[in-house]
Coordinates of C-alpha atoms in Angstrom, one line a residue:
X4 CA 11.3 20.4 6.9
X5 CA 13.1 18.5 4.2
X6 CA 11.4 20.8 1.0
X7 CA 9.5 19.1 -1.7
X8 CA 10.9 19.5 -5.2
X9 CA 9.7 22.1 -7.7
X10 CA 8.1 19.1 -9.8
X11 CA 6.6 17.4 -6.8
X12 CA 3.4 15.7 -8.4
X13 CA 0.7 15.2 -5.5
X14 CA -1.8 11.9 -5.1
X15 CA -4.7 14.0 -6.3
X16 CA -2.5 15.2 -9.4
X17 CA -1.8 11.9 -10.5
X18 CA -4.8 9.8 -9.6
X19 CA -6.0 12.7 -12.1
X20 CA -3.6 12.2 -14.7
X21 CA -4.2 8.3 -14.7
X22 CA -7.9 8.9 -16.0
X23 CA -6.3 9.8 -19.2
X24 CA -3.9 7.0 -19.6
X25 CA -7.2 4.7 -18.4
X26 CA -9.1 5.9 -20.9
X27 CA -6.9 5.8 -23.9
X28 CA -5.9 2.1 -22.8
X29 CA -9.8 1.2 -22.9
X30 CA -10.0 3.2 -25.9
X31 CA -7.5 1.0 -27.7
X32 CA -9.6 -2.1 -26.7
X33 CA -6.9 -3.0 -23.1
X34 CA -8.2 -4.4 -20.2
X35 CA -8.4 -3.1 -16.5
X36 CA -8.9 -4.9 -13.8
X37 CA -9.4 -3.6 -10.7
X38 CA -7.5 -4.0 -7.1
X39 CA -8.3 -3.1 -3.4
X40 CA -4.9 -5.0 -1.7
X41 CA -1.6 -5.9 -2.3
X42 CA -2.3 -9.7 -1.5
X43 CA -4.0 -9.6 -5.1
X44 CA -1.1 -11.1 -7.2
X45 CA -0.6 -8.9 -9.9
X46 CA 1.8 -10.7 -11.5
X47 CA -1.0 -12.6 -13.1
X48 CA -3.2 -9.8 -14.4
X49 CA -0.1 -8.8 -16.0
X50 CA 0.4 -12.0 -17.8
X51 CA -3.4 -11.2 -18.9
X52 CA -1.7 -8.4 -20.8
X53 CA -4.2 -6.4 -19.0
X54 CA -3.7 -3.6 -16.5
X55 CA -4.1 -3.4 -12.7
X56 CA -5.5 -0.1 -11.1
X57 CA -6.1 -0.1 -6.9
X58 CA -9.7 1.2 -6.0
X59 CA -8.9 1.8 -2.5
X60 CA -10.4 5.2 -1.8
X61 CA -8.8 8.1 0.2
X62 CA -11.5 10.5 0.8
X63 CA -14.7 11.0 2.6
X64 CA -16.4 12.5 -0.1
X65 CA -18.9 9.5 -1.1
X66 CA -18.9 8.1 2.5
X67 CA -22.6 9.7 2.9
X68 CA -23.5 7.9 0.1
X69 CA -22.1 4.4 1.1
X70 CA -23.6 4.7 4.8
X71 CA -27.0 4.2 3.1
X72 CA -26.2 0.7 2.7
X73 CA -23.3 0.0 5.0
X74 CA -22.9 0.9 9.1
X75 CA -21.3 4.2 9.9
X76 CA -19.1 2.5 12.4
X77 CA -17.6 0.9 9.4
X78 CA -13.5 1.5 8.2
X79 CA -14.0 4.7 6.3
X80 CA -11.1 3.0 3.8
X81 CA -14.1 0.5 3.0
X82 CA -17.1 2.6 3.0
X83 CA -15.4 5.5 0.8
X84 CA -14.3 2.5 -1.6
X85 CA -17.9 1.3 -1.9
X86 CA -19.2 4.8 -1.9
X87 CA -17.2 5.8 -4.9
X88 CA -18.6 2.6 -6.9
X89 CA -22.6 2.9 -6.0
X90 CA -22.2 6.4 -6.9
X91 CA -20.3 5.9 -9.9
X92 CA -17.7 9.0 -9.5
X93 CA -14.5 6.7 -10.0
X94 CA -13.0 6.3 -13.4
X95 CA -10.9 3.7 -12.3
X96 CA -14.2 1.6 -11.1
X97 CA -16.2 2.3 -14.2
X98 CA -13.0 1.6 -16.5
X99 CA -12.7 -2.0 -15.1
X100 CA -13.4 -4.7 -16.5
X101 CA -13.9 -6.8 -13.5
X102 CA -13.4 -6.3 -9.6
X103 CA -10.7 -8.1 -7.3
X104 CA -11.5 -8.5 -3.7
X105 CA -9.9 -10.6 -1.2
X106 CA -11.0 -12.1 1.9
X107 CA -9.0 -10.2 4.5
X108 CA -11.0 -8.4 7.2
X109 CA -15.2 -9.2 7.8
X110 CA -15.7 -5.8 6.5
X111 CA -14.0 -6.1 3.1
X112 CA -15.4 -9.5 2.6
X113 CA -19.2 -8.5 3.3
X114 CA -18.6 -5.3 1.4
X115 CA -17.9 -7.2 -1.5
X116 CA -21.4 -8.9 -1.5
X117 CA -22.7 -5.4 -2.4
X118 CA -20.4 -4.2 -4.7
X119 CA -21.2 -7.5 -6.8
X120 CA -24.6 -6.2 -7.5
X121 CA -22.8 -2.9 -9.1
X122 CA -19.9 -4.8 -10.9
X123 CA -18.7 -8.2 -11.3
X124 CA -16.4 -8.5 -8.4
X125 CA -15.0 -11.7 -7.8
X126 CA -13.7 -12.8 -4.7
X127 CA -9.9 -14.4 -3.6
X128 CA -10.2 -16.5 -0.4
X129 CA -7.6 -15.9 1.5
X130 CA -6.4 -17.8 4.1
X131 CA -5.3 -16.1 7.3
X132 CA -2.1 -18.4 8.5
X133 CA 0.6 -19.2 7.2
X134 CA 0.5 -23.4 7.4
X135 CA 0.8 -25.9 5.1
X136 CA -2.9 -26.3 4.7
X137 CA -3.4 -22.3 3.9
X138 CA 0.0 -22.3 1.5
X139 CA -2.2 -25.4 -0.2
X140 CA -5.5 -23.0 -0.4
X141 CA -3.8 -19.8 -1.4
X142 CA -1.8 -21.9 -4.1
X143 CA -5.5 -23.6 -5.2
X144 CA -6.5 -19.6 -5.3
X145 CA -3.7 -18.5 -7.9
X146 CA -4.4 -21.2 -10.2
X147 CA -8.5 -20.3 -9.9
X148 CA -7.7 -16.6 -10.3
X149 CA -5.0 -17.3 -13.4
X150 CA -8.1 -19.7 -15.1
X151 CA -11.1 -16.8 -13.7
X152 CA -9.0 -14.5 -15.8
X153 CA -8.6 -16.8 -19.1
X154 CA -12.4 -17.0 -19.1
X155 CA -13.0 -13.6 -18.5
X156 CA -11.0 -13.1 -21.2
X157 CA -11.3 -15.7 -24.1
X158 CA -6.8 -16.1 -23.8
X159 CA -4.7 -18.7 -22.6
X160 CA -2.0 -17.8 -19.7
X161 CA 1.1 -19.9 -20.1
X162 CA 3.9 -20.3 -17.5
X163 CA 6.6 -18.6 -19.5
X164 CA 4.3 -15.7 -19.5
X165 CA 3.7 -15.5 -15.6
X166 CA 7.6 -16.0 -15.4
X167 CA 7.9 -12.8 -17.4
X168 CA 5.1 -11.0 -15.4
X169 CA 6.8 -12.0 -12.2
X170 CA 10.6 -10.9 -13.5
X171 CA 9.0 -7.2 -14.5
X172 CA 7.3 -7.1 -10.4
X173 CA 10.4 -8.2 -9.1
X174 CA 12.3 -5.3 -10.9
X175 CA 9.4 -2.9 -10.1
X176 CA 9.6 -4.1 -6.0
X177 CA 13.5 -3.9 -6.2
X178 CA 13.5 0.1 -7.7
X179 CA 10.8 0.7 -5.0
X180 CA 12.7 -0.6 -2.2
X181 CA 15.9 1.6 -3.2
X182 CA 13.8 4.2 -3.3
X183 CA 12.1 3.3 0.4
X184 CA 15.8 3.0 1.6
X185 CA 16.7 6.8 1.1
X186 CA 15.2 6.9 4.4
X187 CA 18.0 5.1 6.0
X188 CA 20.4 7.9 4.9
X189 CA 21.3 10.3 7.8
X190 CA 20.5 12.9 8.6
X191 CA 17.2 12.3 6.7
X192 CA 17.7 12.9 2.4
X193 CA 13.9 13.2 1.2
X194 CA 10.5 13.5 2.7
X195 CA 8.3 10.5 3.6
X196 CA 5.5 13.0 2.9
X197 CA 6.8 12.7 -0.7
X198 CA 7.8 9.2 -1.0
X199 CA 4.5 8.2 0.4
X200 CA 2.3 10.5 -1.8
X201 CA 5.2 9.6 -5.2
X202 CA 4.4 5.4 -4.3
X203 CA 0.9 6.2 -4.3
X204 CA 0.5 7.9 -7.3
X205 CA 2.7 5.6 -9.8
X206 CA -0.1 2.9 -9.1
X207 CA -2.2 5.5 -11.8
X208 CA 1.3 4.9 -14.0
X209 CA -0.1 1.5 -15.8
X210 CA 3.2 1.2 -17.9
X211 CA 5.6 -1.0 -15.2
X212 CA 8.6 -0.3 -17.2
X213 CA 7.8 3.4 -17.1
X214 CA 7.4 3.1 -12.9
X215 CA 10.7 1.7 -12.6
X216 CA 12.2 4.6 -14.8
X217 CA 10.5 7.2 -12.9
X218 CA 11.3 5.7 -9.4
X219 CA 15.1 5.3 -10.2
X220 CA 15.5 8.6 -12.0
X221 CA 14.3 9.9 -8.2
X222 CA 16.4 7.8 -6.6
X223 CA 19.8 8.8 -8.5
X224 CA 18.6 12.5 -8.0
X225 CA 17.9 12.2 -4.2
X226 CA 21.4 10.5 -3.6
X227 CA 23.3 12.7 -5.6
X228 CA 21.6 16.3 -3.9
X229 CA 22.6 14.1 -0.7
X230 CA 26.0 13.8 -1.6
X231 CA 26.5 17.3 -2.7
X232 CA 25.8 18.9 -0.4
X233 CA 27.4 16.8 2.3
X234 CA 24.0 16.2 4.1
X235 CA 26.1 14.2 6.5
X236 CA 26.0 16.1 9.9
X237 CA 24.3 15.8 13.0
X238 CA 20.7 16.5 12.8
X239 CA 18.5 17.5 16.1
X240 CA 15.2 16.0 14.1
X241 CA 13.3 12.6 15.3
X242 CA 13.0 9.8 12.8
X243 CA 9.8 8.5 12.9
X244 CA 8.1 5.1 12.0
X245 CA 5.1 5.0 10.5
X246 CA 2.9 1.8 10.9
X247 CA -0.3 0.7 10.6
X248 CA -3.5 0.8 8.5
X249 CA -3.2 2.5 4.9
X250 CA -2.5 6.1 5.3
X251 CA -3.4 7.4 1.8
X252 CA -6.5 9.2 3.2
X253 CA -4.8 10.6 6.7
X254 CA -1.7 11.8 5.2
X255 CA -1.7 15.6 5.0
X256 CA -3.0 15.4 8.7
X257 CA -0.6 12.7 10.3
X258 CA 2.3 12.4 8.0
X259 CA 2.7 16.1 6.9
X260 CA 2.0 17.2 10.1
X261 CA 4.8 15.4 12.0
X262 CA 7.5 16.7 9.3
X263 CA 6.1 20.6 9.6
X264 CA 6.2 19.9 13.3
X265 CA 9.5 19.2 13.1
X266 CA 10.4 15.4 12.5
X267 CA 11.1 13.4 9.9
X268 CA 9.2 10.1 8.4
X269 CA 12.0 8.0 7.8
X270 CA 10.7 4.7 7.5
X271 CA 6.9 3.2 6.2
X272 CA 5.9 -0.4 7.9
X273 CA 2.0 0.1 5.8
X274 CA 0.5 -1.1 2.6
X275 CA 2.5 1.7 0.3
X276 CA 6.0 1.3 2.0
X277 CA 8.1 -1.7 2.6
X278 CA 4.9 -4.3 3.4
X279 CA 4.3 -6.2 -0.1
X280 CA 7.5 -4.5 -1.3
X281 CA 9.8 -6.3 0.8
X282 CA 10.3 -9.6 -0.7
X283 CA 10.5 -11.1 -4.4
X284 CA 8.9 -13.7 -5.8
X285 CA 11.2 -16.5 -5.8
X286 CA 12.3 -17.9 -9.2
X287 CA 13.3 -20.9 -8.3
X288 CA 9.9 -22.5 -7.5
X289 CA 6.7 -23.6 -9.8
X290 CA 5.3 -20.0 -10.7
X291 CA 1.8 -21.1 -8.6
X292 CA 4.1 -21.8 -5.4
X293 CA 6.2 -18.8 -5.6
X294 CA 3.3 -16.5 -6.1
X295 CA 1.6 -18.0 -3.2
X296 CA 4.7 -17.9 -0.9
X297 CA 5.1 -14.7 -2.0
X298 CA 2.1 -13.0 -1.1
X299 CA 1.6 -14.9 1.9
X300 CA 4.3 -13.7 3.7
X301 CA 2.7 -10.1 3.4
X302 CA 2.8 -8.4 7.0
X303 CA -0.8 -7.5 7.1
X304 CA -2.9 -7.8 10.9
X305 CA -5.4 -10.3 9.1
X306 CA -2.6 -12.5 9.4
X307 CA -2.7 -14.6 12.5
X308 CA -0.3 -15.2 14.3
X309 CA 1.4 -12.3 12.8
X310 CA 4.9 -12.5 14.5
X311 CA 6.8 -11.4 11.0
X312 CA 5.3 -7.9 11.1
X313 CA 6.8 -7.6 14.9
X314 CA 10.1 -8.7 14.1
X315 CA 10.1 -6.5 10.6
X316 CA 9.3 -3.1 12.8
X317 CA 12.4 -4.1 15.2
X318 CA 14.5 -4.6 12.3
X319 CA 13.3 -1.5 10.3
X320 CA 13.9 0.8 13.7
X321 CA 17.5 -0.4 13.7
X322 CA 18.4 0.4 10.0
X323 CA 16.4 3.4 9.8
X324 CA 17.8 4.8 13.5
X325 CA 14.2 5.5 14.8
X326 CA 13.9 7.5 17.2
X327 CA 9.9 7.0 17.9
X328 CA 7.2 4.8 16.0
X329 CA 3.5 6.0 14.8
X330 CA 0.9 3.9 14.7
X331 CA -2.2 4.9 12.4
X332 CA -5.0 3.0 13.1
X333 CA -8.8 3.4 10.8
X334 CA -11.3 3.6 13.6
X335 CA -13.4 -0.1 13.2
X336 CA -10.2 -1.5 11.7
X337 CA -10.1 -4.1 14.7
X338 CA -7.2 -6.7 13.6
X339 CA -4.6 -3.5 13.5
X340 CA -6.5 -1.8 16.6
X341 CA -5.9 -5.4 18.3
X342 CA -2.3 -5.9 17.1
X343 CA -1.0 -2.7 18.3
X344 CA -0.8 -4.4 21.5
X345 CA 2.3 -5.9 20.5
X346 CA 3.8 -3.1 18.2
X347 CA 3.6 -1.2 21.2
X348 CA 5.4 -3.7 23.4
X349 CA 8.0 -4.3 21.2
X350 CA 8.5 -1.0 20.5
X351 CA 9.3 0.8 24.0
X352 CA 11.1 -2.8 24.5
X353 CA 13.6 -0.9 22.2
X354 CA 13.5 2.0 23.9
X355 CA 11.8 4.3 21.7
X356 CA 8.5 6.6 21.6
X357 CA 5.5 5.4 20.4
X358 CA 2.2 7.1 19.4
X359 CA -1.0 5.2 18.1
X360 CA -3.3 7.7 16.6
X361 CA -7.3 6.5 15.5
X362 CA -9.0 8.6 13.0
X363 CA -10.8 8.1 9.8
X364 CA -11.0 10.6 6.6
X365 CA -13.0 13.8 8.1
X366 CA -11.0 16.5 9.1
X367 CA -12.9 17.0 12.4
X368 CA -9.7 15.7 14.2
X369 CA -7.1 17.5 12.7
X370 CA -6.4 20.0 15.4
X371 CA -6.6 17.2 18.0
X372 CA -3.9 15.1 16.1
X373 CA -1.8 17.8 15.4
X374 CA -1.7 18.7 19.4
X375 CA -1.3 15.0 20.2
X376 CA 1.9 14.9 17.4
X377 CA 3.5 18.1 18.8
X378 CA 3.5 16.3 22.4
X379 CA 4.5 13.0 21.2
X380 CA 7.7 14.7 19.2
X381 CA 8.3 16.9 22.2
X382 CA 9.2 13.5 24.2
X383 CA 11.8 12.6 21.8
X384 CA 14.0 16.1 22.1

């Protein structure tokens, strides 16, 4: 197993830092708003001058809580979100000044009805195809979100300062994606366990100029340790895709556990690898129509059809030499449980291993998966 360096900062470590640098930007009179997906265009909060923080939750600690107003056969990714807000335990929620949602799965979108009557949390419709008549609507959405934010506010959001907002992302996405691409190097130069949990944690890094720094400074020291030490020799271990729902809150028992059993995560297809990563916003369009193109095209299974996501997997398995594809699926999450239909099919039509694994955040499965992981690797020796 590819080691971890010596000052290897884990998710929990920096979602905890983070409630510092919240609180010192709320102390100093900044904003916060906050975020559950990455089809909220942040680009425009930025322009704000305020600060996005993500409020997707990881843990099943206030899951009790939330099934007293939600079902337990529920996406534990939802119910943990909405548990951490009624039972007000998250910094991040309480620091914001407002709440993002977005129309993506049933779920979310009735969630969001309750989480209203805690915190303001207004509501992006999103449109889930990707024809002229949705680009229209999701266009009509970044203008209402740009002018929900002005009012919120009491400020005036100009072009020239959505232009800037969008040139920092772009830069931000570009550092990420060099650092996503170590995982083409072979044999394999960094842990995905660490490049997922590193992704993760910059989103509590609220300085983007600081996240790009950070990221690239990693970067340069992973390619350089690669070089070396000539890291350039055959290497018996499976390379492994790993697609599917967000894995934040399954990764020490599915991610970790495939690289201490012996494989390594070489490529991410999910919300914190390549998904919203993956392509700029264009620069040469009116800033409304770039954002919307933009985060349109994100490869999520609301999206339907959802053909890009199926022909991004095949390309990734070619330039990242997979050997076997993972697919991690939230139990109730029914658009990704539906769509793995086709991730399957396209993936043993390349000839390579695949494994979809349900679970939530409990560790009541952990042995299971681990036994399920050990056979699915064995069948890739």
């Amino acid at each position: 197993m590819i080691q971890l360096p010596e000052n290897f900062e884990s998710y929990a470590d920096a979602r905890k830092a983070g409630f510092l640098r919240m609180k010192e930007i709320k102390e100093n009179g900044g904003k916060v708003v906050g975020i559950f997906c990455t089809f909220v265009p942040t680009e425009l909060i930025l322009a704000a001058g305020a600060s996005p923080v993500s409020l997707c939750a990881s843990s099943d600690e206030p899951i009790a809580a939330a099934e007293r107003d939600l079902p337990r056969n529920l996406c534990p990714l939802i119910k943990a979100s909405y548990g951490f807000a009624k039972t007000d335990t998250c910094p991040y929620f309480y620091f914001s000044d407002f709440i993002v949602g977005e129309a993506t799965c049933d779920g979310k979108k009735k969630m969001f009805e309750l989480m209203n009557e805690i915190k303001e949390t207004y509501v992006m419709q999103l449109p889930q195809n990707r024809d002229k008549a949705a680009m229209k609507l999701w266009i009509h959405e970044m203008v209402r979100f740009k002018e929900k934010l002005e009012s919120h506010y009491g400020i005036t959001i100009t072009e020239e300062d959505i232009k800037k907002a969008i040139d920092l992302k772009n830069r931000e996405r570009e550092a990420m994606m060099d650092y996503l691409s170590l995982g083409k190097l072979y044999p394999a130069a960094i842990s995905g366990y660490e490049i997922s949990s590193r992704l993760d944690g910059l989103g509590f890094t609220f300085d983007t100029e600081e996240k790009i720094r950070v990221i690239k400074e990693r970067t340069q020291e992973v390619i350089a340790d690669w070089e070396a030490n000539k890291k350039r020799s055959e290497s018996s271990r499976p390379r492994i895709l790993i697609t599917g729902c967000p894995n934040s809150g399954v990764r020490d028992k599915i991610i970790k556990t495939v690289e201490e059993l012996g494989a390594d995560v070489v490529a991410l297809e999910c919300c914190n690898g390549v998904r919203e990563k993956i392509d700029p916003v264009r620069q040469d369009l009116p800033v409304y129509e770039a954002l919307a193109e933009k985060y349109l095209n994100i490869n999520c299974s609301v999206m339907s059809p959802n053909t890009s996501r199926i022909r991004e997997i095949e390309s990734m398995i070619d330039e990242y030499r997979v050997d076997g594809v993972i697919e991690i699926i939230l139990q109730a999450c029914h658009t990704y449980s539906i769509e793995s239909h086709y991730v399957k099919k396209a993936v043993m039509e390349k000839g390579k291993g695949y494994l979809a694994i349900e679970t939530d955040y409990s560790q009541a499965d952990k042995g299971q998966i681990s036994t399920r992981l050990e056979a699915f690797l064995e069948t890739l020796e």
